[in-house]
Amino acid sequence: MADFDFDVLVIGAGPGGYVAAIRAAQLGLKTACAEGRETLGGTCLNVGCIPSKALLHASELYAEASSGALSKFGVSFSGVELNLDQMHGEKAKAVKELTGGIEGLFRKNKVEWLKGYATFTGRDSVQVGDRTVRAKNIVIATGSSVTPLPGVEIDNEVVIDSTGALALPTVPKELIVIGGGVIGLELGSVWKRLGANVTVVEYLDQILPGMDGEIRRESAKIFKKQGFTLKTGTKVTKVERTGSGATVTVEPAAGGASETLTADVVLVAIGRRPNTDRLGLDAAGLTLNKRGQIEVDHDFATAAQGIWAIGDVTPGPMLAHKAEDEGIAVAENIAGLTGIVNHEVIPGVVYTHPEIAGVGRTEEELTNAGIEVKVGKFPFLANSRAKTNRDTDGFVKVIADAKTDRVLGVHIISSLAGTLIAQAAQAMEFGATSEDIAYTCHAHPTHSEAMKEAAMAVLGKPIHM
Ligand code: FAD
Ligand code: NAI
C-alpha cells in the first residue's frame, strides 16, 4: 500500500459513513472512520431517527392509556401517570445500545475509529486530532445540522432545535413549532400526546413539502382533528424570549397584519444543512454547490480524484436509508465492484399517527412533467383489518403510467404506512405494473390488502368499494 495508512478513510460515522466503513472492510480494504462525536451512529442514532422514534412510541403508549381511547375495546385504566424521566431514560438506553452496537461492529470488522474531527491537509491526507493520516480513498459522510432561522437564537431551553425537543425536562403547556415538515410534525406529535397545546407555523400553504398533494391535504385534516393548530401560509418575523417563555410574531406569508403568539417553548424545525465547515475542503481541491452540498457523480465520486461523498452532505433527500445504501454502493465502487443506488425509488416515512409514507413520484410531479397517469385509491375505511382495529384514517394511492401501467408512485396514510411502503418500493424496483400488484395474493385480513385494492382501482375494478 506504498505510503498510505489506509485504503479507505471515511469521515463521519452516521448511517452513511459507518455502513461505508463496514462494507469497505468486509471487501478486504484497510479502513478507518473518523468521528468527532463521543459515540458512533451520527445524527440518526444519537439525536435523530432513534431517539425520536423512542419518544414517538412511548408517547403513543401514554396517549392510548391516558386518553380513554382503549375503553371501547374493554381496556380501561385509572391513575395513568406520566414519568417523563423514565421515558427519557428508556430512550437513552435504546440510543446507547445501538451506538454501542456500531462500536462492536467496527471491532468485528476491524474498522479503526479515529476519534476527532477530520480536516483535509491535502487531496489524500487528513488531520484528526494530532494525527495526520494518508488514505488512497477518502469518503466524506459528514451529514447535516439544523438550519438556523436568521435572527433567532437557539438556547435549547425555551427556543429549541430538534435535539432540544428530544430532551425537554417537562411538558410545555404551549409549544410553537416553526416549520410544518417532518421534524415539526413528529416531535410536535410527541409533545402533543404528552399534553402540550401545539401550534405549527408553516411558511408554505400546505404542510409536508415534497409529498403528494392529496396526502398533504388529508394529513392536515387529520392533524387538525387531533387538535394541532396549523397556521399555514404564515411567516415568523420575530421570536423574543419573555422571562420563562417566548413570543412569536407571525404574519401572512403574502403580507398582511401581524399577530403575536405566546409559548413556553418554541421549536425551530425549518430544515437541515450540510456539514462542511470543519473539512478544509480547499486543501482537497473541492468546492460546494449553491446549496452548500458536495456534488457527486453516479458512482458517488466527487470532482477530486480519490475523494467520494455520500449521505446528507450530498444532494437528495436527507434520509438515513438513502445514506446507508449510498454507503454500501460507494464502498463497492471503491473496491472495483458496481455499486448502484436507484434514487427514483427512495421511500420516505413520517412517523406520526397515522404514519405518512411515499415512494416514487407525486401526482403533481408527473403531471407537471407531462406524463399521463392513471390513479387508483383505496380508503382504509373499506379495509376489513383497519375497520376491525377501529383505525380507519387514511388511504393508499397508486399512480401508474397511463400507457404502460408501470407504477410510478405510491403514497399512503395509515397507522402502518411505514411498513406497507416497503412492498411498493420493492414492486417499483422490479418495474411492476399496477396489474402485477393487483394480481399478487395478499393475506387477509391485513392492511396490505388496501395496496392490492388501490392497484385494482388503477384499472377501475376494486372489489370492496
Ligand atoms: P449524519 O448522521 O449526520 O452523520 C454524520 C457524522 O459525521 C456526525 O456524527 C458528525 O459528528 C460527523 N462529522 C461531521 N463533520 C466531521 C468531521 N469533519 N470529522 C469527523 N466527523 C465529522 N431519517 C430517516 O431516514 N428516518 C428517520 O426517522 C429520521 N428521523 C430523524 C429525526 C431527527 C430529529 C433528525 C434530526 C433527523 C432524522 N432523520 C431521519 C434524518 C437522518 O438522521 C439523516 O438523514 C442521517 O443521519 C444522515 O446520515 P449521514 O451519515 O449522511 O450523516
Ligand atoms: P423539512 O424540510 O422537512 O421541513 C421544514 C419546513 O419548514 C418546510 O415545510 C418549510 O416550508 C418550513 N419553513 C422553512 N422556513 C420557514 C420559516 N421561516 N417559517 C415557517 N416555516 C418555514 O425539514 P425538517 O422538518 O427540519 O427536517 C429536516 C430533515 O430531516 C428533512 O429533510 C427530513 O428528511 C429529515 N428527517 C426525516 C425524518 C423521517 O424520515 N421520518 C424525521 C425527521 C427528519
XYZ file of C-alpha atoms in Angstrom, residues 30-380:
351
model
C -7.902 -1.483 5.251
C -10.405 1.018 6.625
C -10.630 3.787 9.213
C -13.522 6.044 10.159
C -13.056 9.490 11.717
C -15.849 10.672 14.010
C -15.848 13.747 16.208
C -18.791 12.799 18.426
C -18.291 10.802 21.624
C -20.367 7.950 20.153
C -20.798 6.403 16.711
C -24.031 6.436 14.669
C -24.207 10.104 13.645
C -27.308 12.265 13.792
C -29.602 9.312 13.201
C -28.655 7.164 16.181
C -27.691 9.941 18.604
C -30.138 12.814 18.055
C -32.365 11.801 15.118
C -34.217 8.702 13.939
C -33.676 6.561 17.029
C -34.397 8.897 19.981
C -37.318 10.463 18.083
C -38.876 7.069 17.392
C -38.323 6.043 21.025
C -40.295 9.096 22.180
C -42.938 8.656 19.470
C -43.526 5.074 20.605
C -43.561 5.864 24.322
C -45.798 8.918 23.910
C -48.228 6.887 21.802
C -48.486 4.293 24.576
C -49.095 7.069 27.125
C -51.736 8.736 24.930
C -53.538 5.434 24.361
C -53.563 4.604 28.051
C -54.434 8.072 29.352
C -56.942 9.279 26.765
C -59.514 6.552 27.323
C -59.165 5.582 23.654
C -58.880 1.911 24.578
C -62.016 1.752 26.713
C -64.149 0.915 23.656
C -62.119 -2.298 23.409
C -62.900 -3.060 27.044
C -59.492 -1.906 28.260
C -59.740 0.802 30.920
C -57.029 2.368 33.007
C -57.194 4.557 36.061
C -54.466 6.613 37.648
C -52.333 6.718 34.491
C -49.263 8.823 35.213
C -46.521 10.210 33.049
C -42.981 9.610 34.283
C -41.058 11.732 31.785
C -37.655 10.964 33.332
C -38.314 7.249 32.901
C -39.406 7.859 29.292
C -36.177 9.759 28.560
C -34.228 7.026 30.343
C -35.655 4.277 28.129
C -34.888 6.417 25.040
C -31.296 6.920 26.229
C -30.954 3.154 26.768
C -32.028 2.424 23.183
C -29.567 5.039 21.871
C -26.731 3.629 23.991
C -27.413 0.051 22.909
C -27.475 0.990 19.241
C -24.474 3.346 19.211
C -22.531 0.765 21.268
C -23.588 -1.829 18.710
C -21.797 0.118 15.958
C -18.635 0.140 18.066
C -18.930 -3.634 18.288
C -19.397 -3.904 14.510
C -16.307 -1.728 13.954
C -14.271 -4.053 16.196
C -15.674 -7.163 14.491
C -14.861 -5.835 11.021
C -11.530 -4.268 12.042
C -12.532 -0.712 11.186
C -10.274 1.683 13.106
C -12.155 4.571 14.767
C -10.086 7.774 14.580
C -11.574 9.892 17.368
C -11.900 13.558 16.484
C -12.961 15.907 13.692
C -11.148 15.433 10.407
C -9.692 18.240 8.287
C -8.119 17.776 4.859
C -4.455 18.721 4.681
C -4.159 17.592 1.047
C -6.121 15.605 -1.517
C -5.221 12.275 0.113
C -4.354 13.350 3.657
C -6.418 14.290 6.660
C -5.654 15.531 10.145
C -7.646 14.073 13.047
C -6.610 15.487 16.423
C -2.813 15.426 16.455
C -2.592 12.592 13.927
C -2.263 13.039 10.160
C -3.158 10.034 8.017
C -2.973 9.312 4.292
C -5.623 7.269 2.516
C -5.955 6.084 -1.088
C -9.686 6.819 -0.942
C -11.496 9.269 1.310
C -15.292 9.168 1.715
C -16.922 12.342 3.042
C -20.026 11.392 5.065
C -20.244 14.355 7.423
C -24.041 14.640 7.344
C -26.062 17.705 8.227
C -27.061 20.033 11.079
C -30.075 22.173 11.924
C -30.688 25.172 9.639
C -30.813 28.310 11.810
C -33.629 30.831 11.438
C -31.954 34.219 10.901
C -32.267 36.429 13.971
C -33.446 33.587 16.202
C -31.029 32.218 18.762
C -31.396 28.585 19.828
C -30.833 28.317 23.605
C -32.247 24.772 23.852
C -34.287 25.781 26.889
C -37.053 27.994 25.529
C -36.076 28.272 21.877
C -35.067 24.774 20.896
C -33.994 22.718 17.885
C -34.754 19.039 17.291
C -32.031 17.971 19.733
C -33.600 20.163 22.440
C -37.038 18.769 21.593
C -35.765 15.248 22.286
C -34.734 16.209 25.810
C -37.324 18.633 27.262
C -37.358 18.063 31.034
C -41.051 18.977 31.390
C -44.067 19.003 29.087
C -44.657 22.539 27.810
C -48.167 23.916 28.111
C -47.926 25.787 24.808
C -45.467 24.653 22.133
C -44.998 26.606 18.927
C -43.308 24.700 16.120
C -41.777 26.759 13.317
C -41.839 24.542 10.214
C -44.553 22.062 9.235
C -42.126 19.458 7.888
C -41.160 16.027 9.140
C -39.431 17.088 12.367
C -42.113 19.616 13.306
C -44.898 17.067 12.935
C -43.083 14.105 14.529
C -41.744 15.981 17.558
C -44.881 18.138 17.717
C -46.823 14.835 17.977
C -44.649 13.628 20.862
C -45.332 16.703 22.999
C -48.984 16.934 21.910
C -49.558 13.354 23.094
C -47.878 14.170 26.412
C -50.211 17.128 26.946
C -48.903 20.241 25.154
C -51.051 22.504 23.006
C -49.165 22.572 19.713
C -49.282 25.305 17.079
C -47.393 24.681 13.840
C -46.393 27.752 11.828
C -45.615 26.844 8.208
C -44.482 29.303 5.548
C -45.986 27.387 2.621
C -49.723 26.969 2.121
C -49.506 23.226 2.917
C -47.575 21.168 5.455
C -45.140 18.388 4.402
C -43.455 19.876 1.327
C -42.415 17.394 -1.328
C -45.160 14.919 -0.571
C -48.132 14.172 -2.824
C -50.744 16.964 -2.772
C -53.687 14.779 -1.703
C -51.575 13.278 1.066
C -50.603 16.747 2.293
C -54.233 17.921 2.363
C -55.532 14.774 4.089
C -52.672 14.832 6.630
C -53.513 18.414 7.558
C -57.155 17.387 8.168
C -56.039 14.514 10.406
C -53.608 16.660 12.425
C -56.306 19.300 12.920
C -58.710 16.571 14.081
C -56.037 15.561 16.618
C -56.058 19.120 17.987
C -52.994 20.639 16.292
C -53.361 24.302 15.329
C -51.899 24.634 11.827
C -51.012 28.126 10.693
C -50.028 27.573 7.065
C -49.110 30.357 4.645
C -47.635 32.161 7.664
C -44.186 33.587 8.237
C -42.391 34.233 11.504
C -40.974 37.731 11.758
C -39.694 37.715 15.336
C -39.066 35.358 18.253
C -38.430 37.026 21.607
C -37.716 35.468 24.986
C -40.013 36.738 27.742
C -38.984 35.541 31.187
C -39.717 31.834 31.193
C -41.329 31.750 27.743
C -41.286 33.429 24.345
C -43.437 35.450 21.978
C -43.529 34.665 18.304
C -44.644 37.342 15.864
C -46.171 35.989 12.672
C -47.827 37.441 9.604
C -49.385 36.031 6.434
C -46.618 34.904 4.040
C -48.277 37.000 1.334
C -48.200 40.073 3.598
C -50.815 41.467 5.976
C -51.496 42.172 9.630
C -49.138 40.597 12.153
C -50.152 38.604 15.209
C -48.283 37.679 18.387
C -48.383 34.160 19.775
C -47.051 33.141 23.183
C -45.465 29.850 24.163
C -43.429 28.153 26.868
C -41.261 26.549 24.211
C -40.572 27.323 20.538
C -39.190 24.544 18.317
C -37.345 25.702 15.200
C -37.532 22.949 12.550
C -37.084 24.595 9.172
C -34.709 22.108 7.573
C -31.111 20.924 7.763
C -27.894 21.992 6.018
C -24.787 20.003 5.038
C -21.816 19.824 7.458
C -18.692 21.028 5.630
C -17.312 23.805 7.891
C -14.561 21.794 9.565
C -13.461 19.840 6.492
C -10.995 22.325 4.998
C -12.236 21.440 1.520
C -9.830 23.918 -0.119
C -6.946 21.611 0.710
C -8.797 18.792 -1.048
C -9.500 20.975 -4.089
C -13.264 20.723 -3.642
C -15.973 23.378 -3.884
C -19.631 23.356 -2.822
C -22.747 23.852 -4.949
C -25.203 26.728 -4.305
C -26.957 24.711 -1.594
C -23.682 24.063 0.250
C -23.625 20.396 -0.822
C -20.808 18.317 -2.299
C -21.752 17.215 -5.826
C -21.066 13.622 -6.848
C -21.458 11.544 -9.992
C -23.442 8.319 -10.377
C -20.658 6.399 -8.550
C -20.505 8.914 -5.626
C -17.133 10.230 -6.832
C -16.522 13.961 -6.297
C -14.633 16.219 -8.692
C -11.374 15.408 -6.802
C -9.656 12.135 -7.695
C -9.938 9.564 -4.850
C -12.484 11.603 -2.841
C -16.063 10.361 -2.639
C -19.154 11.694 -0.825
C -22.458 10.223 0.393
C -25.484 10.948 2.574
C -26.863 14.279 3.811
C -23.769 16.211 2.694
C -24.699 15.428 -0.947
C -27.839 16.349 -2.948
C -31.036 14.315 -2.489
C -33.381 13.539 0.378
C -31.806 13.731 3.849
C -32.727 10.231 4.944
C -30.816 7.596 6.870
C -31.644 4.732 4.490
C -30.555 6.787 1.464
C -27.237 7.443 3.238
C -26.851 3.754 4.158
C -27.491 2.498 0.622
C -25.020 5.061 -0.712
C -22.521 3.832 1.911
C -22.726 0.284 0.584
C -22.561 1.435 -3.049
C -19.549 3.730 -2.570
C -17.556 1.000 -0.813
C -18.365 -1.422 -3.626
C -17.320 1.141 -6.243
C -14.036 1.777 -4.417
C -13.441 -1.991 -4.360
C -13.947 -2.133 -8.136
C -17.453 -3.632 -7.984
C -20.591 -1.916 -9.317
C -22.401 -0.116 -6.522
C -25.699 1.450 -7.558
C -28.470 3.320 -5.756
C -31.777 3.837 -7.559
C -32.626 7.361 -6.450
C -36.032 7.097 -8.141
C -37.120 4.599 -5.503
C -36.234 6.013 -2.066
C -39.170 5.682 0.336
C -39.919 8.442 2.833
C -41.903 7.958 6.046
C -43.272 10.418 8.582
C -43.692 8.513 11.843
C -46.727 10.333 13.186
C -50.037 8.630 13.911
C -51.180 7.727 11.362
C -47.884 7.345 9.520
C -47.446 9.071 6.177
C -45.294 7.429 3.510
C -44.434 7.798 -0.142
C -42.143 6.325 -2.768
C -41.535 7.403 -6.344
C -43.071 10.489 -7.847
C -46.075 12.532 -6.768
C -49.088 13.095 -8.999
C -48.130 16.787 -9.292
C -44.557 15.999 -10.387
C -45.792 13.568 -13.044
C -48.499 15.878 -14.354
C -46.063 18.813 -14.479
C -43.644 16.617 -16.428
C -46.418 15.947 -18.966
C -46.664 12.246 -18.098
C -50.172 10.863 -18.456
C -51.103 8.794 -15.398
C -53.884 6.635 -14.035
C -54.546 6.832 -10.300
C -56.115 4.213 -8.044
C -57.096 4.980 -4.465
C -58.430 2.839 -1.684
C -59.526 4.143 1.747
C -58.760 2.269 4.963
